CSV table of C-alpha atoms in Angstrom, one decimal:
chain,number,residue,atom,x,y,z
C,1,MET,CA,14.0,-35.9,61.2
C,2,ARG,CA,12.1,-39.1,62.0
C,3,ILE,CA,9.1,-40.4,60.2
C,4,ILE,CA,7.2,-43.7,60.3
C,5,LEU,CA,7.4,-45.5,57.0
C,6,ASN,CA,5.3,-48.7,56.5
C,7,GLY,CA,5.2,-49.1,60.3
C,8,ASN,CA,8.9,-48.7,60.9
C,9,LYS,CA,10.9,-45.7,62.1
C,10,TYR,CA,12.8,-44.0,59.2
C,11,GLU,CA,15.4,-41.3,59.6
C,12,LEU,CA,15.6,-38.4,57.0
C,13,ALA,CA,18.9,-36.4,56.8
C,14,GLY,CA,17.2,-33.1,56.1
C,15,PRO,CA,14.1,-31.6,54.6
C,16,ALA,CA,12.6,-33.9,52.1
C,17,SER,CA,9.5,-34.2,49.9
C,18,ILE,CA,7.8,-37.5,49.1
C,19,GLU,CA,9.6,-37.3,45.7
C,20,ASP,CA,13.0,-37.0,47.5
C,21,LEU,CA,12.1,-39.9,49.8
C,22,LEU,CA,11.1,-42.1,46.8
C,23,LYS,CA,14.5,-41.4,45.2
C,24,ASP,CA,16.2,-42.2,48.5
C,25,LEU,CA,14.4,-45.5,48.6
C,26,GLY,CA,15.2,-46.2,44.9
C,27,GLN,CA,11.4,-46.6,44.2
C,28,ASP,CA,9.6,-45.9,41.0
C,29,GLY,CA,6.7,-43.7,42.2
C,30,SER,CA,4.5,-44.7,39.3
C,31,ARG,CA,4.1,-48.2,40.6
C,32,LEU,CA,3.0,-47.5,44.1
C,33,VAL,CA,0.5,-45.5,46.1
C,34,VAL,CA,1.5,-43.2,48.9
C,35,GLU,CA,-0.7,-42.4,51.9
C,36,LEU,CA,0.5,-39.6,54.2
C,37,ASN,CA,-1.2,-39.6,57.7
C,38,ALA,CA,-4.0,-41.8,56.4
C,39,ARG,CA,-4.7,-39.6,53.3
C,40,ILE,CA,-3.7,-40.6,49.8
C,41,VAL,CA,-1.3,-38.2,48.1
C,42,SER,CA,-1.8,-37.9,44.3
C,43,LYS,CA,1.3,-38.4,42.2
C,44,GLU,CA,1.4,-34.9,41.0
C,45,ASN,CA,1.8,-33.7,44.6
C,46,TYR,CA,4.9,-35.8,45.4
C,47,THR,CA,7.3,-33.0,44.7
C,48,ALA,CA,5.3,-30.3,46.6
C,49,THR,CA,4.5,-32.4,49.6
C,50,MET,CA,7.2,-31.8,52.3
C,51,LEU,CA,7.5,-34.3,55.1
C,52,LYS,CA,7.4,-33.3,58.7
C,53,GLU,CA,8.7,-34.8,61.9
C,54,GLY,CA,6.4,-37.7,63.1
C,55,ASP,CA,4.6,-38.1,59.7
C,56,SER,CA,3.3,-41.5,59.1
C,57,LEU,CA,3.6,-42.8,55.5
C,58,GLU,CA,2.4,-45.9,53.9
C,59,MET,CA,3.7,-47.0,50.5
C,60,VAL,CA,1.7,-49.8,49.0
C,61,ARG,CA,1.5,-51.6,45.6
C,62,LEU,CA,-0.5,-54.2,43.8
C,63,VAL,CA,0.7,-57.8,44.3
C,64,GLY,CA,-0.7,-61.2,43.2
C,65,GLY,CA,-3.8,-62.2,45.1
C,66,GLY,CA,-7.1,-64.0,45.0
Y,1,MET,CA,-29.7,-69.9,26.3
Y,2,LEU,CA,-27.7,-68.8,29.3
Y,3,ARG,CA,-28.2,-65.2,30.2
Y,4,PRO,CA,-25.1,-63.1,29.4
Y,5,LEU,CA,-22.8,-62.2,32.3
Y,6,ILE,CA,-23.2,-58.5,32.9
Y,7,ILE,CA,-21.4,-56.9,35.8
Y,8,ALA,CA,-22.1,-53.2,36.4
Y,9,GLY,CA,-23.4,-52.9,32.9
Y,10,ARG,CA,-20.3,-54.4,31.3
Y,11,GLN,CA,-20.6,-57.7,29.5
Y,12,ILE,CA,-17.9,-60.2,30.6
Y,13,ARG,CA,-16.9,-62.9,28.1
Y,14,SER,CA,-15.3,-65.4,30.4
Y,15,ARG,CA,-17.1,-66.9,33.3
Y,16,LEU,CA,-13.9,-67.9,34.9
Y,17,LEU,CA,-12.3,-65.3,37.1
Y,18,LEU,CA,-8.7,-66.0,38.0
Y,19,GLY,CA,-6.7,-64.9,41.0
Y,20,THR,CA,-3.0,-64.1,40.6
Y,21,GLY,CA,-1.6,-65.1,44.0
Y,22,LYS,CA,0.7,-68.0,44.9
Y,23,PHE,CA,2.0,-68.6,41.3
Y,24,PRO,CA,5.6,-69.9,41.2
Y,25,ASN,CA,6.6,-66.8,39.1
Y,26,SER,CA,5.3,-64.2,36.8
Y,27,THR,CA,5.9,-66.1,33.6
Y,28,VAL,CA,3.9,-69.1,34.7
Y,29,MET,CA,1.1,-66.7,35.9
Y,30,ALA,CA,1.0,-64.9,32.6
Y,31,ARG,CA,0.8,-68.2,30.7
Y,32,ALA,CA,-1.9,-69.5,33.1
Y,33,LEU,CA,-4.0,-66.3,32.6
Y,34,GLU,CA,-3.7,-66.8,28.8
Y,35,ALA,CA,-4.7,-70.5,29.1
Y,36,SER,CA,-7.6,-69.8,31.3
Y,37,GLY,CA,-9.3,-67.4,28.9
Y,38,ALA,CA,-10.1,-65.2,32.0
Y,39,GLU,CA,-11.1,-61.6,31.5
Y,40,ILE,CA,-11.2,-60.5,35.1
Y,41,VAL,CA,-8.2,-61.2,37.3
Y,42,THR,CA,-7.9,-60.4,41.0
Y,43,VAL,CA,-5.0,-58.7,42.7
Y,44,ALA,CA,-4.2,-57.7,46.3
Y,45,LEU,CA,-2.6,-54.6,47.8
Y,46,ARG,CA,0.4,-54.8,50.2
Y,47,ARG,CA,3.1,-52.6,51.7
Y,48,VAL,CA,6.1,-52.1,49.5
Y,49,GLU,CA,9.0,-54.2,50.9
Y,50,PHE,CA,12.0,-51.9,50.2
Y,51,ASP,CA,14.7,-54.5,50.7
Y,52,ASP,CA,13.0,-57.2,48.8
Y,53,PRO,CA,13.3,-57.0,45.0
Y,54,GLN,CA,10.2,-59.1,44.5
Y,55,ASP,CA,9.1,-60.4,41.2
Y,56,ASP,CA,6.7,-57.7,40.0
Y,57,ILE,CA,3.7,-59.8,39.0
Y,58,ILE,CA,1.5,-56.9,38.0
Y,59,SER,CA,3.8,-55.7,35.2
Y,60,HIS,CA,3.1,-59.1,33.6
Y,61,ILE,CA,-0.7,-58.5,33.5
Y,62,ASP,CA,-1.7,-56.6,30.3
Y,63,GLN,CA,-4.2,-54.2,31.7
Y,64,LYS,CA,-5.6,-53.5,28.2
Y,65,ARG,CA,-6.6,-57.1,28.0
Y,66,TYR,CA,-7.5,-58.0,31.6
Y,67,LEU,CA,-9.8,-56.2,34.0
Y,68,LEU,CA,-8.1,-55.9,37.4
Y,69,LEU,CA,-10.3,-56.7,40.4
Y,70,PRO,CA,-8.4,-55.6,43.4
Y,71,ASN,CA,-9.4,-57.3,46.7
Y,72,THR,CA,-9.4,-55.9,50.2
Y,73,SER,CA,-7.7,-59.0,51.6
Y,74,GLY,CA,-6.2,-58.3,55.0
Y,75,ALA,CA,-9.1,-56.1,56.1
Y,76,ARG,CA,-10.4,-57.1,59.5
Y,77,ASP,CA,-13.3,-54.6,59.6
Y,78,ALA,CA,-15.3,-52.2,57.4
Y,79,GLY,CA,-12.9,-49.3,58.2
Y,80,GLU,CA,-9.9,-51.2,57.0
Y,81,ALA,CA,-11.7,-52.5,53.9
Y,82,VAL,CA,-12.7,-48.9,52.9
Y,83,ARG,CA,-9.1,-47.7,53.4
Y,84,ILE,CA,-7.7,-50.6,51.3
Y,85,ALA,CA,-10.4,-50.0,48.7
Y,86,LYS,CA,-9.3,-46.3,48.3
Y,87,LEU,CA,-5.7,-47.3,48.0
Y,88,ALA,CA,-6.6,-49.9,45.4
Y,89,ARG,CA,-8.6,-47.4,43.4
Y,90,ALA,CA,-5.6,-45.1,43.4
Y,91,ALA,CA,-3.3,-48.0,42.3
Y,92,THR,CA,-5.6,-49.3,39.5
Y,93,GLY,CA,-7.2,-46.1,38.4
Y,94,TRP,CA,-10.6,-47.6,38.5
Y,95,ASN,CA,-13.4,-48.5,40.9
Y,96,TRP,CA,-14.1,-52.2,40.7
Y,97,LEU,CA,-13.5,-54.0,44.0
Y,98,LYS,CA,-13.7,-57.5,45.5
Y,99,LEU,CA,-14.7,-56.7,49.0
Y,100,GLU,CA,-13.2,-59.1,51.5
Y,101,VAL,CA,-13.4,-58.7,55.3
Y,102,THR,CA,-11.9,-61.7,57.1
Y,103,PRO,CA,-11.1,-61.0,60.7
Y,104,GLU,CA,-9.9,-64.4,61.7
Y,105,PRO,CA,-6.8,-66.1,60.2
Y,106,ASN,CA,-7.6,-69.8,60.5
Y,107,PHE,CA,-10.6,-70.2,58.2
Y,108,LEU,CA,-10.6,-66.7,56.7
Y,109,LEU,CA,-14.4,-66.7,56.8
Y,110,PRO,CA,-15.9,-63.4,55.9
Y,111,ASP,CA,-17.5,-61.2,58.6
Y,112,PRO,CA,-21.1,-60.6,57.3
Y,113,ILE,CA,-21.9,-57.5,59.4
Y,114,GLU,CA,-18.6,-55.7,58.5
Y,115,THR,CA,-19.0,-56.7,54.9
Y,116,LEU,CA,-22.4,-55.2,54.6
Y,117,LYS,CA,-21.3,-52.1,56.4
Y,118,ALA,CA,-18.3,-51.7,54.1
Y,119,ALA,CA,-20.4,-52.4,51.0
Y,120,GLU,CA,-22.8,-49.6,51.9
Y,121,MET,CA,-19.9,-47.2,52.5
Y,122,LEU,CA,-18.1,-48.1,49.4
Y,123,ILE,CA,-21.2,-47.9,47.1
Y,124,LYS,CA,-21.7,-44.3,48.4
Y,125,GLU,CA,-18.1,-43.6,47.4
Y,126,GLY,CA,-18.8,-44.8,43.9
Y,127,PHE,CA,-17.2,-48.2,44.0
Y,128,VAL,CA,-18.5,-51.2,42.0
Y,129,VAL,CA,-18.6,-53.7,44.8
Y,130,LEU,CA,-18.3,-57.5,44.4
Y,131,PRO,CA,-18.5,-58.9,48.0
Y,132,TYR,CA,-17.0,-62.2,49.0
Y,133,ILE,CA,-19.4,-63.8,51.5
Y,134,ASN,CA,-20.3,-66.9,53.2
Y,135,ALA,CA,-23.1,-68.7,51.4
Y,136,ASP,CA,-25.8,-66.8,53.3
Y,137,PRO,CA,-29.0,-66.1,51.2
Y,138,ILE,CA,-30.3,-63.3,53.5
Y,139,LEU,CA,-26.9,-61.5,53.4
Y,140,ALA,CA,-26.7,-62.0,49.7
Y,141,LYS,CA,-30.1,-60.3,49.3
Y,142,ARG,CA,-29.1,-57.5,51.6
Y,143,LEU,CA,-26.0,-56.8,49.7
Y,144,GLN,CA,-27.8,-56.9,46.4
Y,145,GLU,CA,-30.4,-54.4,47.8
Y,146,ALA,CA,-27.5,-52.2,48.9
Y,147,GLY,CA,-26.3,-52.0,45.3
Y,148,CYS,CA,-23.6,-54.6,45.0
Y,149,ALA,CA,-22.8,-55.5,41.4
Y,150,ALA,CA,-22.6,-59.2,42.2
Y,151,VAL,CA,-22.4,-61.5,45.1
Y,152,MET,CA,-19.6,-64.1,45.6
Y,153,PRO,CA,-20.5,-66.8,48.0
Y,154,LEU,CA,-17.8,-69.3,49.1
Y,155,GLY,CA,-17.9,-73.0,48.3
Y,156,SER,CA,-15.6,-73.8,51.2
Y,157,PRO,CA,-12.8,-71.9,53.0
Y,158,ILE,CA,-10.3,-70.0,50.8
Y,159,GLY,CA,-7.5,-72.1,49.5
Y,160,SER,CA,-8.9,-75.3,51.0
Y,161,GLY,CA,-9.8,-77.0,47.6
Y,162,ARG,CA,-12.7,-78.8,49.3
Y,163,GLY,CA,-15.2,-77.9,46.6
Y,164,ILE,CA,-18.8,-76.8,47.1
Y,165,LYS,CA,-19.9,-77.6,50.6
Y,166,THR,CA,-22.5,-75.0,50.6
Y,167,ALA,CA,-24.6,-76.2,47.6
Y,168,ASP,CA,-28.0,-75.9,49.1
Y,169,GLN,CA,-27.4,-72.4,50.3
Y,170,ILE,CA,-25.9,-71.3,47.0
Y,171,ARG,CA,-28.9,-72.7,45.2
Y,172,ILE,CA,-31.2,-70.4,47.3
Y,173,ILE,CA,-28.9,-67.4,46.7
Y,174,ILE,CA,-29.1,-68.1,42.9
Y,175,GLN,CA,-32.9,-68.4,43.0
Y,176,GLN,CA,-33.4,-65.0,44.5
Y,177,ALA,CA,-30.5,-63.2,42.8
Y,178,THR,CA,-31.0,-60.2,40.6
Y,179,VAL,CA,-27.2,-59.7,40.3
Y,180,PRO,CA,-24.7,-62.2,39.0
Y,181,VAL,CA,-23.6,-65.0,41.5
Y,182,VAL,CA,-19.9,-65.8,41.4
Y,183,VAL,CA,-18.9,-68.9,43.3
Y,184,ASP,CA,-15.7,-67.9,45.0
Y,185,ALA,CA,-13.3,-69.8,47.2
Y,186,GLY,CA,-12.8,-73.5,47.9
Y,187,LEU,CA,-12.9,-74.7,44.3
Y,188,GLY,CA,-10.1,-77.2,43.9
Y,189,LEU,CA,-10.9,-79.3,40.8
Y,190,PRO,CA,-12.5,-78.7,37.4
Y,191,SER,CA,-15.4,-80.9,38.5
Y,192,HIS,CA,-16.2,-78.3,41.3
Y,193,VAL,CA,-16.6,-75.7,38.5
Y,194,CYS,CA,-19.1,-78.0,36.8
Y,195,GLN,CA,-21.0,-78.3,40.0
Y,196,ALA,CA,-21.2,-74.5,40.4
Y,197,PHE,CA,-22.6,-74.0,36.9
Y,198,GLU,CA,-25.0,-76.9,37.4
Y,199,LEU,CA,-26.3,-75.1,40.4
Y,200,GLY,CA,-27.0,-72.1,38.2
Y,201,ALA,CA,-24.0,-69.9,39.1
Y,202,ASP,CA,-23.1,-67.1,36.6
Y,203,ALA,CA,-19.3,-67.4,37.1
Y,204,VAL,CA,-16.6,-68.9,39.3
Y,205,LEU,CA,-13.4,-67.5,40.8
Y,206,VAL,CA,-10.4,-69.7,41.2
Y,207,ASN,CA,-6.9,-69.0,42.3
Y,208,THR,CA,-5.1,-71.6,44.5
Y,209,ALA,CA,-6.2,-74.7,42.6
Y,210,VAL,CA,-4.5,-73.3,39.5
Y,211,ALA,CA,-1.5,-71.5,41.0
Y,212,VAL,CA,-0.3,-74.4,43.2
Y,213,ALA,CA,-1.0,-77.2,40.7
Y,214,GLN,CA,2.1,-79.1,39.4
Y,215,ASP,CA,1.4,-77.6,36.0
Y,216,PRO,CA,-0.5,-74.4,36.6
Y,217,VAL,CA,-0.9,-73.6,32.9
Y,218,LYS,CA,-2.4,-77.0,32.2
Y,219,MET,CA,-4.7,-76.6,35.2
Y,220,ALA,CA,-5.8,-73.2,34.0
Y,221,GLN,CA,-6.8,-74.8,30.7
Y,222,ALA,CA,-8.6,-77.6,32.5
Y,223,PHE,CA,-10.7,-75.1,34.4
Y,224,LYS,CA,-11.5,-73.3,31.2
Y,225,LEU,CA,-12.6,-76.5,29.6
Y,226,ALA,CA,-14.7,-77.3,32.6
Y,227,VAL,CA,-16.5,-74.0,32.3
Y,228,GLU,CA,-17.1,-74.6,28.6
Y,229,ALA,CA,-18.3,-78.2,29.2
Y,230,SER,CA,-20.6,-77.4,32.0
Y,231,LEU,CA,-22.1,-74.3,30.2
Y,232,ALA,CA,-22.6,-76.3,27.0
Y,233,GLY,CA,-24.3,-79.0,29.1
Y,234,MET,CA,-26.6,-76.6,30.8
Y,235,GLU,CA,-27.5,-74.9,27.5
Y,236,ALA,CA,-28.2,-78.3,25.9
Y,237,GLY,CA,-31.0,-78.9,28.3
Y,238,PRO,CA,-30.1,-81.7,30.7
Y,239,MET,CA,-32.4,-84.7,31.1
Y,240,THR,CA,-34.7,-84.9,34.2
Y,241,GLU,CA,-33.5,-87.2,36.9
Y,242,GLY,CA,-35.8,-90.2,37.8
Y,243,ASP,CA,-35.9,-92.7,40.6
Y,244,ALA,CA,-36.4,-95.9,38.5
Y,245,ALA,CA,-34.5,-97.3,35.6
Y,246,SER,CA,-35.6,-96.2,32.1
Y,247,ALA,CA,-34.2,-98.5,29.4
Y,248,SER,CA,-32.1,-97.0,26.7
Y,249,SER,CA,-32.7,-99.9,24.4
Y,250,PRO,CA,-36.1,-100.9,23.0
Y,251,LEU,CA,-38.2,-103.1,25.3
Y,252,THR,CA,-39.5,-105.2,22.4
Y,253,GLY,CA,-38.1,-107.9,20.2
Y,254,PHE,CA,-36.2,-109.8,23.0
Y,255,LEU,CA,-34.6,-113.1,21.9
Y,256,ARG,CA,-36.5,-115.5,24.2
């Protein structure tokens, strides 16, 4: 199954939730914000939100800035 | 006495707002924040780079001590600014925002029309909006009427260090302001900070000048001292300028 992650194609081996994907990426979900098809997903819904073919995900975080 | 700096009903102790970009590393940034005495610090929002174990600068900012002011840098229009704002609110857990809409990359000058449009949308969404603007008095007034918590006119282009090239315009903004005026962008030296306060600004926002200094911690302290010196000077009641000389020594008893 193919999704778009931060503007790039990303292949998922099988059904996966946002939580699964974060684990796959080795990311600590508490430090970032996830937007699925232009809607922010709250952290408590990471486990329940299953990804679908063609989904577009953005994972963003705070960085230094002015 | 200088009026207290109150933004969205909250009294802010330090009139120096500090950005967190461009520092050589997190340790230096944290020490510079400390030395600056800043209470409000700006941050940006970017895509996670999965292959790049970057220095996590945010974990070095004690959020009990500093108020995070996320910016919408990178936004080219109102729609992008609103999207970034919502992500920033989700990341920080609160609703303060430095609104920045800069569609062209060379001078990063803010788009006034998209900024006003975004401000109106964001205020409806419950954000506390501090817009970064060109030093345009009419726009500043429109933004304040729209409900912005402050206005942040630029002194000169972001990161240029050229100082306050917009003094006459900033003076007009300050004259008509009912919200705090924060001079943002272009300040390169502590003396530029003094000029901002002498114009009557309520606060200043600095990033590059501190972050890229040879000694960022010392420069942060220098900016803090400049804020203190200029505010003390303004509170002390400056003398009036005159055209002709006015002798400091008595004009009597000359040895002739």
